[in-house]
Amino acid sequence: MDVIGYLGSGFAVALQPFNLMMALFGVFIGTAVGMLPGIGPVNGIVVLIPLTYALHLPPESVLIMFAGIYYGSQYGNSISAILLNVPGTSAAVVTALEGHAMTLKGQAGPALAMSAIASFFGGTVSVIALMLFAPLLAQWAIRFGPAEYFALMIFAFSTLSSLSGSNLFKGLIATIIGLMLATVGLDPISAVDRYTFGQLKLLDGLDFVVVVIGFFAINEILRLSREIGSVHKLSTELGRVMITLRDFWNSFWTMVRGSLIGFFVGVLPGAGGTIASFVAYTTEKRLIDREGTFGKGDIRGVASPESANNAAANGAMIPLLTLGVPGSETTAVMLGALLGMNIIPGPLFIHNNPTLFWSLVASMYIGNILLLILNLPLVGMFVRILRVPRWFLMPAVVAISFVAVYAVNNSPFDILLMAGFGVLGFLMRINGFPLASVILGLVLGPLMENNLRRALSISNGDWTVLWSSPIAIGLWVLAIASLFLPLILHRVTPEGVTVPTDDDANVE
C-alpha cells in the first residue's frame, strides 16, 4: 500500500465520530490551556493521562487528543502574548514582540487573525513533511543499535542543556538530577533496590505522572502565588479579527520559511518551538526588514514565529514516534503516556502500528482545520477566559492535580511526593535551573542506562563500541557541536532580541 492508501486508511479512522470529537476536544483544550499563563500543554496532558487509563480509551483516540492539545496550545499561547504581552510559553515570547505592538496600535484583531492563519499554515506544511519523511527516517533508524541509541540520547541531553539559558553548568546539573531520579527503584538487571530509603512504594521507581504534575502544575501554582498582586491590563480594542489579502500575500513566503524552519528545528531532540520561533523571527528580520518595521508592530513578525512553533510541534512527532526520543517537554509526557499503554515508539513503530500512525497524521490535517474554524470566530470568548481571577484558577488547578495524582495508585504517599517535587521544581526555577532537562532525564534515563549496558555487554566491556559506527560518530559530533550553540545564537542575535529561556516564561 502506498502513502496515499495508508493516508486514506488513516482518514477512515480519524473521521470516526468519537475520534473527531477527541480531535475537537484536544484543540479546544489546547487553545484554552495555551493562552492561560502558568498552565500550558504539559499540564493539560498530564492531568488527563490518569483519566485515559481509567476509561481504557483506544490508543489512537488518546494520541489524537494529546496531539490536538499540543499543537492547539501553540495558537493559544499567542492570545495572551498579543493581548497582554504575557506569553503563555517561552515560544510565545517572540510572538509578543510584534503582536503586542500591534495591539498597542489598535490592531489586535488582525494580529490574532494572522496568528490563527499562520498556525494553520505551519501545521499543514509540517503534517505533509511528517507524512513524507517519518517513514523514511524510520527505515534509516532501523540501523540503530544500543551504541547508536546511547549516542542519540547524549545528543538529546546536550542539545537541551545547551539551550537552557546563559548558564550551561545549571543545565547540566538539571540533566543529572533527572538521571538521578530515573535510577530510583529496582536495578533493571540485578533487581537490587536503589535509593528507595526503605520505602516499598519506591521499588517500582518514581511514578511519571506524580513527578510531572509536581514539577509543572504545583510549581506553576507556587510561581503564580508569588505574583498574586500583579495586574495585567487587557486591551478591549480588538478591531476586526481578519487580515487583508495584501497582508496574506506579503506574509506568504514568510510563513513558508517559518514552517520549514520550524519543522526541521522541531525534529531535533530538545529544540522545540522556542528555538524554532526565535530562528524564524531572526531570519525574517534579516531578510525582509529593510524599513525597520520589525519591533514596531509588523504583521510578518507575527506570521513567522507562529508558523514556526506550530510546525515545530508536528516536527517533534518524528523523533518521538520513530526514535522514541521526545523533542520537548510535552512530547516527553506523551512518550510516558504511550509507554503506559504498552506502545513502544521506535524504528518499528510505523510498521507495527500503521493504524495508529496514519490516523494520527490524518487527524492533524483535520485538527488544523478545526483549529482555524474554532479560533477565528471564538476569539472574543477566549479573551473573556483570560479574565478568570487567579483566586479561582489556582485552587482549581491544585484540586485537579491532587485528584489526578491520587487516582494513579490511590496512594497518599504519591500526593506527598507530588508536593515535594513541586517545591523542588519551584526552587530550581527561581534559581535558573531548567526543568526541561530534568523531565527529559527522567524519561530517557532508564532507556539510556539499558542501551549502555547492552552495548557494553555485546562488546565484552569495550567502551570503544560507543563510537565505532558512522552513525554513532555523527551523533557524538552533533552532541559536542550543540554545546556551542548558545555562543553561536548570541553572535547572530539582532540588537534588542534575546533568546527566550525558562527564566522568561513558562516552559513549553
Short mmCIF file of C-alpha atoms in Angstrom, two decimals:
data_model
loop_
_atom_site.label_atom_id
_atom_site.label_comp_id
_atom_site.label_asym_id
_atom_site.label_seq_id
_atom_site.Cartn_x
_atom_site.Cartn_y
_atom_site.Cartn_z
CA MET A 1 0.00 0.00 0.00
CA ASP A 2 1.42 3.41 -0.97
CA VAL A 3 1.41 6.60 1.09
CA ILE A 4 -1.94 7.74 -0.35
CA GLY A 5 -3.50 4.40 0.54
CA TYR A 6 -2.14 4.49 4.07
CA LEU A 7 -3.32 8.08 4.46
CA GLY A 8 -6.79 7.08 3.25
CA SER A 9 -6.97 4.34 5.86
CA GLY A 10 -5.83 6.88 8.44
CA PHE A 11 -8.66 9.27 7.48
CA ALA A 12 -11.11 6.37 7.80
CA VAL A 13 -10.09 6.07 11.46
CA ALA A 14 -9.67 9.79 12.19
CA LEU A 15 -13.11 10.64 10.74
CA GLN A 16 -14.91 8.27 13.08
CA PRO A 17 -17.29 10.35 15.23
CA PHE A 18 -15.54 9.57 18.52
CA ASN A 19 -12.09 10.43 17.12
CA LEU A 20 -13.44 13.62 15.58
CA MET A 21 -14.78 14.54 19.00
CA MET A 22 -11.40 13.78 20.57
CA ALA A 23 -9.63 15.96 17.99
CA LEU A 24 -12.07 18.83 18.61
CA PHE A 25 -11.74 18.41 22.37
CA GLY A 26 -7.95 18.35 22.07
CA VAL A 27 -7.59 21.55 20.02
CA PHE A 28 -10.13 23.35 22.23
CA ILE A 29 -8.42 22.36 25.47
CA GLY A 30 -5.04 23.08 23.88
CA THR A 31 -6.11 26.59 22.93
CA ALA A 32 -7.58 27.23 26.38
CA VAL A 33 -4.61 25.97 28.41
CA GLY A 34 -2.11 27.50 25.99
CA MET A 35 -3.43 31.02 26.45
CA LEU A 36 -3.59 30.84 30.27
CA PRO A 37 -0.16 31.83 31.63
CA GLY A 38 1.07 29.18 34.03
CA ILE A 39 -0.91 26.24 32.62
CA GLY A 40 0.46 25.13 29.23
CA PRO A 41 0.05 21.92 27.21
CA VAL A 42 2.16 19.83 29.60
CA ASN A 43 -0.25 20.38 32.46
CA GLY A 44 -3.25 19.84 30.20
CA ILE A 45 -1.93 16.44 29.13
CA VAL A 46 -0.59 15.16 32.46
CA VAL A 47 -3.91 15.86 34.19
CA LEU A 48 -5.74 13.83 31.51
CA ILE A 49 -3.36 10.84 31.49
CA PRO A 50 -4.95 9.09 34.51
CA LEU A 51 -8.40 9.65 33.01
CA THR A 52 -7.43 7.99 29.73
CA TYR A 53 -6.09 4.98 31.65
CA ALA A 54 -9.22 4.72 33.78
CA LEU A 55 -11.58 4.89 30.77
CA HIS A 56 -9.47 2.43 28.71
CA LEU A 57 -9.63 4.69 25.66
CA PRO A 58 -8.22 3.35 22.36
CA PRO A 59 -4.57 4.37 21.83
CA GLU A 60 -5.34 6.17 18.55
CA SER A 61 -8.01 8.28 20.27
CA VAL A 62 -5.67 9.17 23.12
CA LEU A 63 -2.85 10.15 20.78
CA ILE A 64 -5.21 12.20 18.59
CA MET A 65 -6.40 14.11 21.66
CA PHE A 66 -2.91 14.69 23.08
CA ALA A 67 -1.57 15.84 19.71
CA GLY A 68 -4.51 18.23 19.39
CA ILE A 69 -3.72 19.69 22.81
CA TYR A 70 -0.08 20.09 21.79
CA TYR A 71 -0.48 21.93 18.51
CA GLY A 72 -3.67 23.65 19.68
CA SER A 73 -1.74 25.21 22.54
CA GLN A 74 0.68 26.81 20.09
CA TYR A 75 -2.12 29.12 18.93
CA GLY A 76 -3.46 29.61 22.44
CA ASN A 77 -0.04 30.88 23.51
CA SER A 78 -0.38 33.79 21.13
CA ILE A 79 -3.63 35.13 22.61
CA SER A 80 -2.21 36.23 25.96
CA ALA A 81 1.07 37.21 24.28
CA ILE A 82 -0.65 39.51 21.78
CA LEU A 83 -3.28 40.99 24.07
CA LEU A 84 -1.45 41.14 27.40
CA ASN A 85 2.22 40.85 26.49
CA VAL A 86 2.18 37.86 28.83
CA PRO A 87 3.46 34.82 26.88
CA GLY A 88 1.98 31.51 27.97
CA THR A 89 5.21 29.69 26.99
CA SER A 90 8.73 30.71 26.13
CA ALA A 91 7.98 30.14 22.43
CA ALA A 92 5.32 32.86 22.54
CA VAL A 93 7.82 35.47 23.73
CA VAL A 94 8.82 36.07 20.11
CA THR A 95 5.19 36.48 19.04
CA ALA A 96 4.71 39.10 21.75
CA LEU A 97 7.41 41.31 20.21
CA GLU A 98 5.26 42.22 17.20
CA GLY A 99 1.83 41.06 18.36
CA HIS A 100 1.58 43.26 21.42
CA ALA A 101 3.00 46.18 19.47
CA MET A 102 0.10 45.73 17.04
CA THR A 103 -2.33 45.64 19.97
CA LEU A 104 -0.99 48.95 21.23
CA LYS A 105 -1.69 50.36 17.75
CA GLY A 106 -5.31 49.09 17.86
CA GLN A 107 -4.58 46.15 15.53
CA ALA A 108 -5.12 43.27 17.93
CA GLY A 109 -7.75 41.73 15.64
CA PRO A 110 -5.50 41.41 12.59
CA ALA A 111 -2.69 40.14 14.83
CA LEU A 112 -4.91 37.39 16.27
CA ALA A 113 -6.23 36.51 12.81
CA MET A 114 -2.70 36.25 11.38
CA SER A 115 -1.72 34.10 14.34
CA ALA A 116 -4.54 31.66 13.59
CA ILE A 117 -3.84 31.57 9.85
CA ALA A 118 -0.07 31.20 10.31
CA SER A 119 -0.62 28.40 12.85
CA PHE A 120 -2.86 26.61 10.33
CA PHE A 121 -0.33 27.16 7.54
CA GLY A 122 2.63 25.93 9.58
CA GLY A 123 0.70 22.96 10.91
CA THR A 124 -0.43 21.88 7.45
CA VAL A 125 3.03 22.18 5.87
CA SER A 126 4.61 20.25 8.73
CA VAL A 127 1.99 17.47 8.56
CA ILE A 128 2.83 16.98 4.88
CA ALA A 129 6.51 16.80 5.80
CA LEU A 130 5.72 14.40 8.64
CA MET A 131 3.80 12.16 6.25
CA LEU A 132 6.66 12.13 3.72
CA PHE A 133 9.73 11.96 5.96
CA ALA A 134 8.71 9.95 9.02
CA PRO A 135 8.60 6.57 7.20
CA LEU A 136 11.99 7.31 5.59
CA LEU A 137 13.50 8.21 8.94
CA ALA A 138 12.03 5.07 10.46
CA GLN A 139 13.69 2.90 7.79
CA TRP A 140 17.01 4.64 8.42
CA ALA A 141 16.61 4.33 12.18
CA ILE A 142 16.45 0.52 11.95
CA ARG A 143 20.24 0.70 11.68
CA PHE A 144 20.38 1.99 15.24
CA GLY A 145 21.87 -0.42 17.76
CA PRO A 146 22.45 0.06 21.51
CA ALA A 147 25.56 2.19 20.93
CA GLU A 148 23.77 4.45 18.44
CA TYR A 149 20.79 4.89 20.77
CA PHE A 150 23.11 5.81 23.64
CA ALA A 151 24.85 8.40 21.46
CA LEU A 152 21.45 9.72 20.32
CA MET A 153 20.35 10.26 23.91
CA ILE A 154 23.62 12.01 24.74
CA PHE A 155 22.88 14.30 21.79
CA ALA A 156 19.37 14.96 23.12
CA PHE A 157 20.73 15.84 26.57
CA SER A 158 23.48 18.08 25.23
CA THR A 159 21.06 19.92 22.94
CA LEU A 160 18.55 20.55 25.69
CA SER A 161 21.17 21.58 28.22
CA SER A 162 22.91 23.94 25.82
CA LEU A 163 19.64 25.74 25.10
CA SER A 164 18.67 26.08 28.76
CA GLY A 165 19.86 29.61 29.21
CA SER A 166 23.07 31.54 29.72
CA ASN A 167 24.40 29.15 32.38
CA LEU A 168 25.34 25.84 30.78
CA PHE A 169 26.50 24.50 34.15
CA LYS A 170 22.97 24.78 35.55
CA GLY A 171 21.57 22.97 32.53
CA LEU A 172 23.98 20.09 33.07
CA ILE A 173 23.11 19.92 36.78
CA ALA A 174 19.40 19.76 35.92
CA THR A 175 20.10 16.91 33.49
CA ILE A 176 21.99 15.00 36.17
CA ILE A 177 19.11 15.49 38.62
CA GLY A 178 16.73 13.95 36.08
CA LEU A 179 19.06 10.99 35.56
CA MET A 180 19.34 10.52 39.32
CA LEU A 181 15.56 10.43 39.67
CA ALA A 182 15.45 7.80 36.91
CA THR A 183 17.66 5.44 38.96
CA VAL A 184 15.22 5.21 41.89
CA GLY A 185 13.74 1.70 42.22
CA LEU A 186 14.95 -1.78 41.31
CA ASP A 187 18.05 -2.21 39.20
CA PRO A 188 16.85 -3.49 35.77
CA ILE A 189 19.49 -6.25 35.67
CA SER A 190 20.39 -7.23 39.24
CA ALA A 191 17.00 -6.35 40.80
CA VAL A 192 18.80 -4.63 43.71
CA ASP A 193 16.84 -1.72 45.16
CA ARG A 194 18.43 1.71 44.60
CA TYR A 195 17.75 4.94 46.51
CA THR A 196 14.43 3.74 47.95
CA PHE A 197 15.34 4.66 51.55
CA GLY A 198 13.39 1.67 52.78
CA GLN A 199 10.14 2.81 51.14
CA LEU A 200 8.40 -0.13 49.48
CA LYS A 201 6.35 2.25 47.35
CA LEU A 202 9.55 3.36 45.60
CA LEU A 203 10.60 -0.12 44.47
CA ASP A 204 8.84 0.41 41.14
CA GLY A 205 10.53 3.78 40.72
CA LEU A 206 9.05 7.25 40.71
CA ASP A 207 5.68 7.38 39.01
CA PHE A 208 5.94 9.55 35.92
CA VAL A 209 2.60 11.29 36.42
CA VAL A 210 3.38 12.14 40.04
CA VAL A 211 6.72 13.73 39.17
CA VAL A 212 5.46 15.65 36.14
CA ILE A 213 2.39 17.10 37.87
CA GLY A 214 4.57 18.15 40.79
CA PHE A 215 7.25 19.73 38.61
CA PHE A 216 4.84 21.61 36.39
CA ALA A 217 1.38 22.11 37.90
CA ILE A 218 2.35 22.62 41.57
CA ASN A 219 5.43 24.56 40.56
CA GLU A 220 3.31 26.94 38.49
CA ILE A 221 0.87 27.44 41.34
CA LEU A 222 3.72 28.42 43.63
CA ARG A 223 5.05 30.79 40.98
CA LEU A 224 1.68 32.42 40.44
CA SER A 225 1.24 32.78 44.21
CA ARG A 226 4.32 35.00 44.27
CA GLU A 227 2.74 37.25 41.63
CA ILE A 228 -0.73 37.37 43.16
CA GLY A 229 -0.63 41.14 43.41
CA SER A 230 0.31 41.70 39.78
CA VAL A 231 -2.36 43.09 37.46
CA HIS A 232 -2.32 42.94 33.65
CA LYS A 233 -4.41 45.35 31.66
CA LEU A 234 -6.38 43.72 28.87
CA SER A 235 -6.81 45.58 25.63
CA THR A 236 -10.52 45.62 24.80
CA GLU A 237 -9.94 47.16 21.37
CA LEU A 238 -9.69 44.06 19.19
CA GLY A 239 -10.60 45.61 15.87
CA ARG A 240 -11.78 43.32 13.09
CA VAL A 241 -10.48 39.78 13.51
CA MET A 242 -9.43 39.44 9.88
CA ILE A 243 -6.48 40.22 7.63
CA THR A 244 -6.44 41.71 4.15
CA LEU A 245 -5.44 39.79 1.04
CA ARG A 246 -2.40 42.07 0.80
CA ASP A 247 -1.29 41.16 4.31
CA PHE A 248 -1.66 37.46 3.49
CA TRP A 249 0.33 37.73 0.27
CA ASN A 250 3.08 39.81 1.90
CA SER A 251 3.35 37.18 4.63
CA PHE A 252 3.06 34.11 2.40
CA TRP A 253 6.77 33.40 1.90
CA THR A 254 7.39 34.38 5.49
CA MET A 255 5.04 31.58 6.56
CA VAL A 256 6.68 29.15 4.13
CA ARG A 257 10.13 29.86 5.55
CA GLY A 258 8.84 29.79 9.11
CA SER A 259 7.09 26.46 8.54
CA LEU A 260 10.18 24.80 7.08
CA ILE A 261 12.47 26.18 9.78
CA GLY A 262 10.01 25.15 12.47
CA PHE A 263 9.63 21.61 11.16
CA PHE A 264 13.33 20.86 10.88
CA VAL A 265 14.14 22.50 14.22
CA GLY A 266 11.27 20.59 15.82
CA VAL A 267 12.75 17.30 14.61
CA LEU A 268 15.89 17.98 16.68
CA PRO A 269 15.56 16.40 20.14
CA GLY A 270 15.20 19.09 22.77
CA ALA A 271 14.98 22.08 20.42
CA GLY A 272 11.23 22.69 20.36
CA GLY A 273 9.14 25.71 19.46
CA THR A 274 11.21 28.23 21.41
CA ILE A 275 14.27 27.97 19.21
CA ALA A 276 12.14 27.47 16.09
CA SER A 277 10.28 30.73 16.75
CA PHE A 278 13.45 32.62 17.51
CA VAL A 279 15.35 31.36 14.46
CA ALA A 280 12.39 32.04 12.15
CA TYR A 281 11.87 35.56 13.50
CA THR A 282 15.60 36.36 13.29
CA THR A 283 15.75 35.06 9.72
CA GLU A 284 12.84 37.25 8.61
CA LYS A 285 14.25 40.29 10.39
CA ARG A 286 17.50 39.92 8.48
CA LEU A 287 15.87 39.07 5.13
CA ILE A 288 12.94 41.46 4.78
CA ASP A 289 13.11 44.18 7.44
CA ARG A 290 14.52 46.80 5.11
CA GLU A 291 12.35 49.61 6.53
CA GLY A 292 12.99 48.88 10.20
CA THR A 293 9.35 47.98 10.96
CA PHE A 294 10.12 44.86 13.00
CA GLY A 295 9.65 45.57 16.68
CA LYS A 296 7.05 48.25 15.92
CA GLY A 297 4.11 46.01 15.01
CA ASP A 298 4.91 44.31 11.70
CA ILE A 299 2.35 41.60 10.95
CA ARG A 300 5.04 39.48 9.27
CA GLY A 301 6.73 39.31 12.66
CA VAL A 302 3.61 37.52 13.94
CA ALA A 303 3.33 35.19 10.94
CA SER A 304 6.91 33.97 11.19
CA PRO A 305 7.10 32.67 14.80
CA GLU A 306 3.51 31.41 14.77
CA SER A 307 4.03 29.27 11.67
CA ALA A 308 7.36 28.08 13.08
CA ASN A 309 6.19 27.00 16.54
CA ASN A 310 3.18 25.14 15.15
CA ALA A 311 5.36 23.38 12.59
CA ALA A 312 7.84 22.52 15.34
CA ALA A 313 5.08 20.86 17.36
CA ASN A 314 4.35 18.49 14.47
CA GLY A 315 8.03 18.04 13.66
CA ALA A 316 8.66 16.89 17.21
CA MET A 317 6.43 13.87 16.49
CA ILE A 318 9.11 12.36 14.22
CA PRO A 319 11.80 11.70 16.85
CA LEU A 320 9.08 10.80 19.35
CA LEU A 321 7.46 8.10 17.21
CA THR A 322 10.35 6.80 15.10
CA LEU A 323 13.20 7.02 17.61
CA GLY A 324 11.44 7.15 20.96
CA VAL A 325 13.19 10.44 21.74
CA PRO A 326 10.96 13.39 22.73
CA GLY A 327 11.73 16.77 21.22
CA SER A 328 10.14 18.85 24.01
CA GLU A 329 8.64 18.53 27.47
CA THR A 330 5.19 17.94 26.01
CA THR A 331 6.34 15.09 23.79
CA ALA A 332 8.24 13.69 26.78
CA VAL A 333 4.92 13.49 28.61
CA MET A 334 3.32 11.89 25.54
CA LEU A 335 6.15 9.33 25.46
CA GLY A 336 5.37 8.41 29.05
CA ALA A 337 1.69 8.04 28.19
CA LEU A 338 2.47 5.77 25.23
CA LEU A 339 4.74 3.58 27.33
CA GLY A 340 1.96 3.36 29.91
CA MET A 341 -0.28 1.88 27.18
CA ASN A 342 2.44 -0.65 26.25
CA ILE A 343 3.13 1.12 22.95
CA ILE A 344 6.87 1.37 22.30
CA PRO A 345 7.91 4.17 19.91
CA GLY A 346 10.95 3.35 17.83
CA PRO A 347 12.18 2.32 14.37
CA LEU A 348 9.47 -0.34 14.02
CA PHE A 349 6.65 1.84 15.32
CA ILE A 350 5.16 2.67 11.91
CA HIS A 351 5.48 -0.92 10.72
CA ASN A 352 3.95 -2.40 13.88
CA ASN A 353 1.31 0.31 14.41
CA PRO A 354 0.28 1.58 10.96
CA THR A 355 -3.27 2.37 12.05
CA LEU A 356 -2.07 4.42 15.00
CA PHE A 357 0.48 6.40 12.98
CA TRP A 358 -1.62 7.17 9.91
CA SER A 359 -4.73 8.01 11.92
CA LEU A 360 -2.56 10.50 13.84
CA VAL A 361 -1.30 12.07 10.59
CA ALA A 362 -4.85 12.28 9.21
CA SER A 363 -6.12 13.77 12.48
CA MET A 364 -3.54 16.54 12.21
CA TYR A 365 -4.98 17.62 8.86
CA ILE A 366 -8.44 17.61 10.44
CA GLY A 367 -7.26 19.21 13.67
CA ASN A 368 -5.62 22.14 11.92
CA ILE A 369 -8.86 22.85 10.04
CA LEU A 370 -10.84 22.57 13.29
CA LEU A 371 -8.36 24.90 14.95
CA LEU A 372 -8.85 27.54 12.27
CA ILE A 373 -12.65 27.22 12.32
CA LEU A 374 -12.70 27.25 16.11
CA ASN A 375 -10.44 30.17 16.81
CA LEU A 376 -11.36 32.85 14.29
CA PRO A 377 -14.98 33.26 15.45
CA LEU A 378 -14.34 32.46 19.13
CA VAL A 379 -11.53 34.89 19.89
CA GLY A 380 -13.95 37.04 21.89
CA MET A 381 -14.84 34.10 24.14
CA PHE A 382 -11.20 33.19 24.71
CA VAL A 383 -10.49 36.79 25.66
CA ARG A 384 -13.13 36.52 28.41
CA ILE A 385 -11.46 33.35 29.71
CA LEU A 386 -8.34 35.44 30.26
CA ARG A 387 -10.30 37.41 32.84
CA VAL A 388 -10.70 34.36 35.12
CA PRO A 389 -9.46 35.60 38.54
CA ARG A 390 -6.43 33.88 39.95
CA TRP A 391 -8.16 33.30 43.31
CA PHE A 392 -10.42 30.84 41.45
CA LEU A 393 -7.92 29.47 38.94
CA MET A 394 -5.17 28.42 41.36
CA PRO A 395 -7.33 26.37 43.79
CA ALA A 396 -8.99 24.66 40.82
CA VAL A 397 -5.64 23.59 39.39
CA VAL A 398 -4.49 22.35 42.80
CA ALA A 399 -7.67 20.31 43.27
CA ILE A 400 -7.43 18.73 39.83
CA SER A 401 -3.75 17.90 40.42
CA PHE A 402 -4.43 16.22 43.77
CA VAL A 403 -7.28 14.15 42.35
CA ALA A 404 -5.24 13.13 39.28
CA VAL A 405 -2.24 12.02 41.34
CA TYR A 406 -4.28 10.14 43.93
CA ALA A 407 -6.18 8.33 41.17
CA VAL A 408 -2.96 6.81 39.78
CA ASN A 409 -2.27 4.43 42.68
CA ASN A 410 -4.81 5.51 45.33
CA SER A 411 -1.82 6.45 47.48
CA PRO A 412 -1.47 9.46 49.82
CA PHE A 413 2.29 8.91 49.56
CA ASP A 414 2.09 9.98 45.90
CA ILE A 415 0.46 13.26 46.94
CA LEU A 416 3.35 13.96 49.32
CA LEU A 417 5.82 13.15 46.55
CA MET A 418 3.97 15.46 44.16
CA ALA A 419 4.12 18.31 46.68
CA GLY A 420 7.81 17.70 47.27
CA PHE A 421 8.64 17.74 43.59
CA GLY A 422 6.54 20.88 43.20
CA VAL A 423 8.66 22.67 45.80
CA LEU A 424 11.86 21.30 44.23
CA GLY A 425 10.77 22.47 40.79
CA PHE A 426 9.88 25.90 42.13
CA LEU A 427 13.26 26.31 43.84
CA MET A 428 15.06 25.16 40.71
CA ARG A 429 13.12 27.55 38.53
CA ILE A 430 13.65 30.67 40.60
CA ASN A 431 17.36 29.86 40.66
CA GLY A 432 17.58 29.44 36.89
CA PHE A 433 17.73 25.64 36.60
CA PRO A 434 15.80 24.40 33.52
CA LEU A 435 13.03 21.91 34.25
CA ALA A 436 13.17 20.68 30.66
CA SER A 437 16.45 18.88 31.32
CA VAL A 438 15.07 17.23 34.45
CA ILE A 439 11.99 15.76 32.80
CA LEU A 440 13.99 14.55 29.79
CA GLY A 441 16.49 12.88 32.11
CA LEU A 442 13.66 11.16 33.98
CA VAL A 443 12.10 9.81 30.78
CA LEU A 444 15.26 8.84 28.92
CA GLY A 445 17.35 7.77 31.90
CA PRO A 446 16.19 4.12 32.00
CA LEU A 447 16.47 3.76 28.21
CA MET A 448 19.90 5.34 28.27
CA GLU A 449 21.10 3.01 31.04
CA ASN A 450 19.71 -0.11 29.36
CA ASN A 451 21.30 0.71 26.00
CA LEU A 452 24.65 1.48 27.61
CA ARG A 453 24.63 -1.85 29.43
CA ARG A 454 23.55 -3.73 26.31
CA ALA A 455 26.29 -2.10 24.22
CA LEU A 456 28.97 -2.93 26.79
CA SER A 457 27.63 -6.47 27.18
CA ILE A 458 27.81 -7.08 23.42
CA SER A 459 31.37 -5.72 23.26
CA ASN A 460 32.57 -7.52 26.41
CA GLY A 461 33.16 -4.24 28.18
CA ASP A 462 34.94 -2.46 25.31
CA TRP A 463 33.94 1.22 25.60
CA THR A 464 35.07 1.98 22.04
CA VAL A 465 31.86 0.35 20.81
CA LEU A 466 30.07 3.58 21.73
CA TRP A 467 31.77 5.38 18.83
CA SER A 468 32.55 2.53 16.47
CA SER A 469 29.93 3.20 13.75
CA PRO A 470 29.50 6.19 11.41
CA ILE A 471 26.04 6.95 12.86
CA ALA A 472 27.36 6.94 16.42
CA ILE A 473 30.32 9.14 15.46
CA GLY A 474 27.97 11.60 13.73
CA LEU A 475 25.74 11.81 16.80
CA TRP A 476 28.72 12.38 19.12
CA VAL A 477 29.91 15.18 16.84
CA LEU A 478 26.44 16.76 16.89
CA ALA A 479 26.31 16.45 20.67
CA ILE A 480 29.62 18.26 21.07
CA ALA A 481 28.68 20.89 18.50
CA SER A 482 25.37 21.59 20.24
CA LEU A 483 27.24 22.70 23.35
CA PHE A 484 28.48 25.71 21.39
CA LEU A 485 25.01 26.65 20.05
CA PRO A 486 24.32 29.34 22.69
CA LEU A 487 27.52 31.15 21.68
CA ILE A 488 26.50 30.98 18.01
CA LEU A 489 22.99 32.26 18.76
CA HIS A 490 24.42 35.09 20.80
CA ARG A 491 26.62 36.19 17.90
CA VAL A 492 23.76 36.17 15.36
CA THR A 493 21.09 37.71 17.61
CA PRO A 494 19.92 41.12 16.35
CA GLU A 495 20.11 44.02 18.76
CA GLY A 496 17.05 44.15 21.00
CA VAL A 497 16.18 40.46 20.66
CA THR A 498 17.07 37.90 23.33
CA VAL A 499 16.82 34.15 23.34
CA PRO A 500 13.77 33.16 25.43
CA THR A 501 14.56 30.81 28.30
CA ASP A 502 12.69 29.24 31.15
CA ASP A 503 13.57 32.30 33.19
CA ASP A 504 11.47 34.44 30.86
CA ALA A 505 8.29 32.41 30.61
CA ASN A 506 6.78 29.01 31.16
CA VAL A 507 8.46 26.01 29.64
CA GLU A 508 6.85 24.55 26.61
#
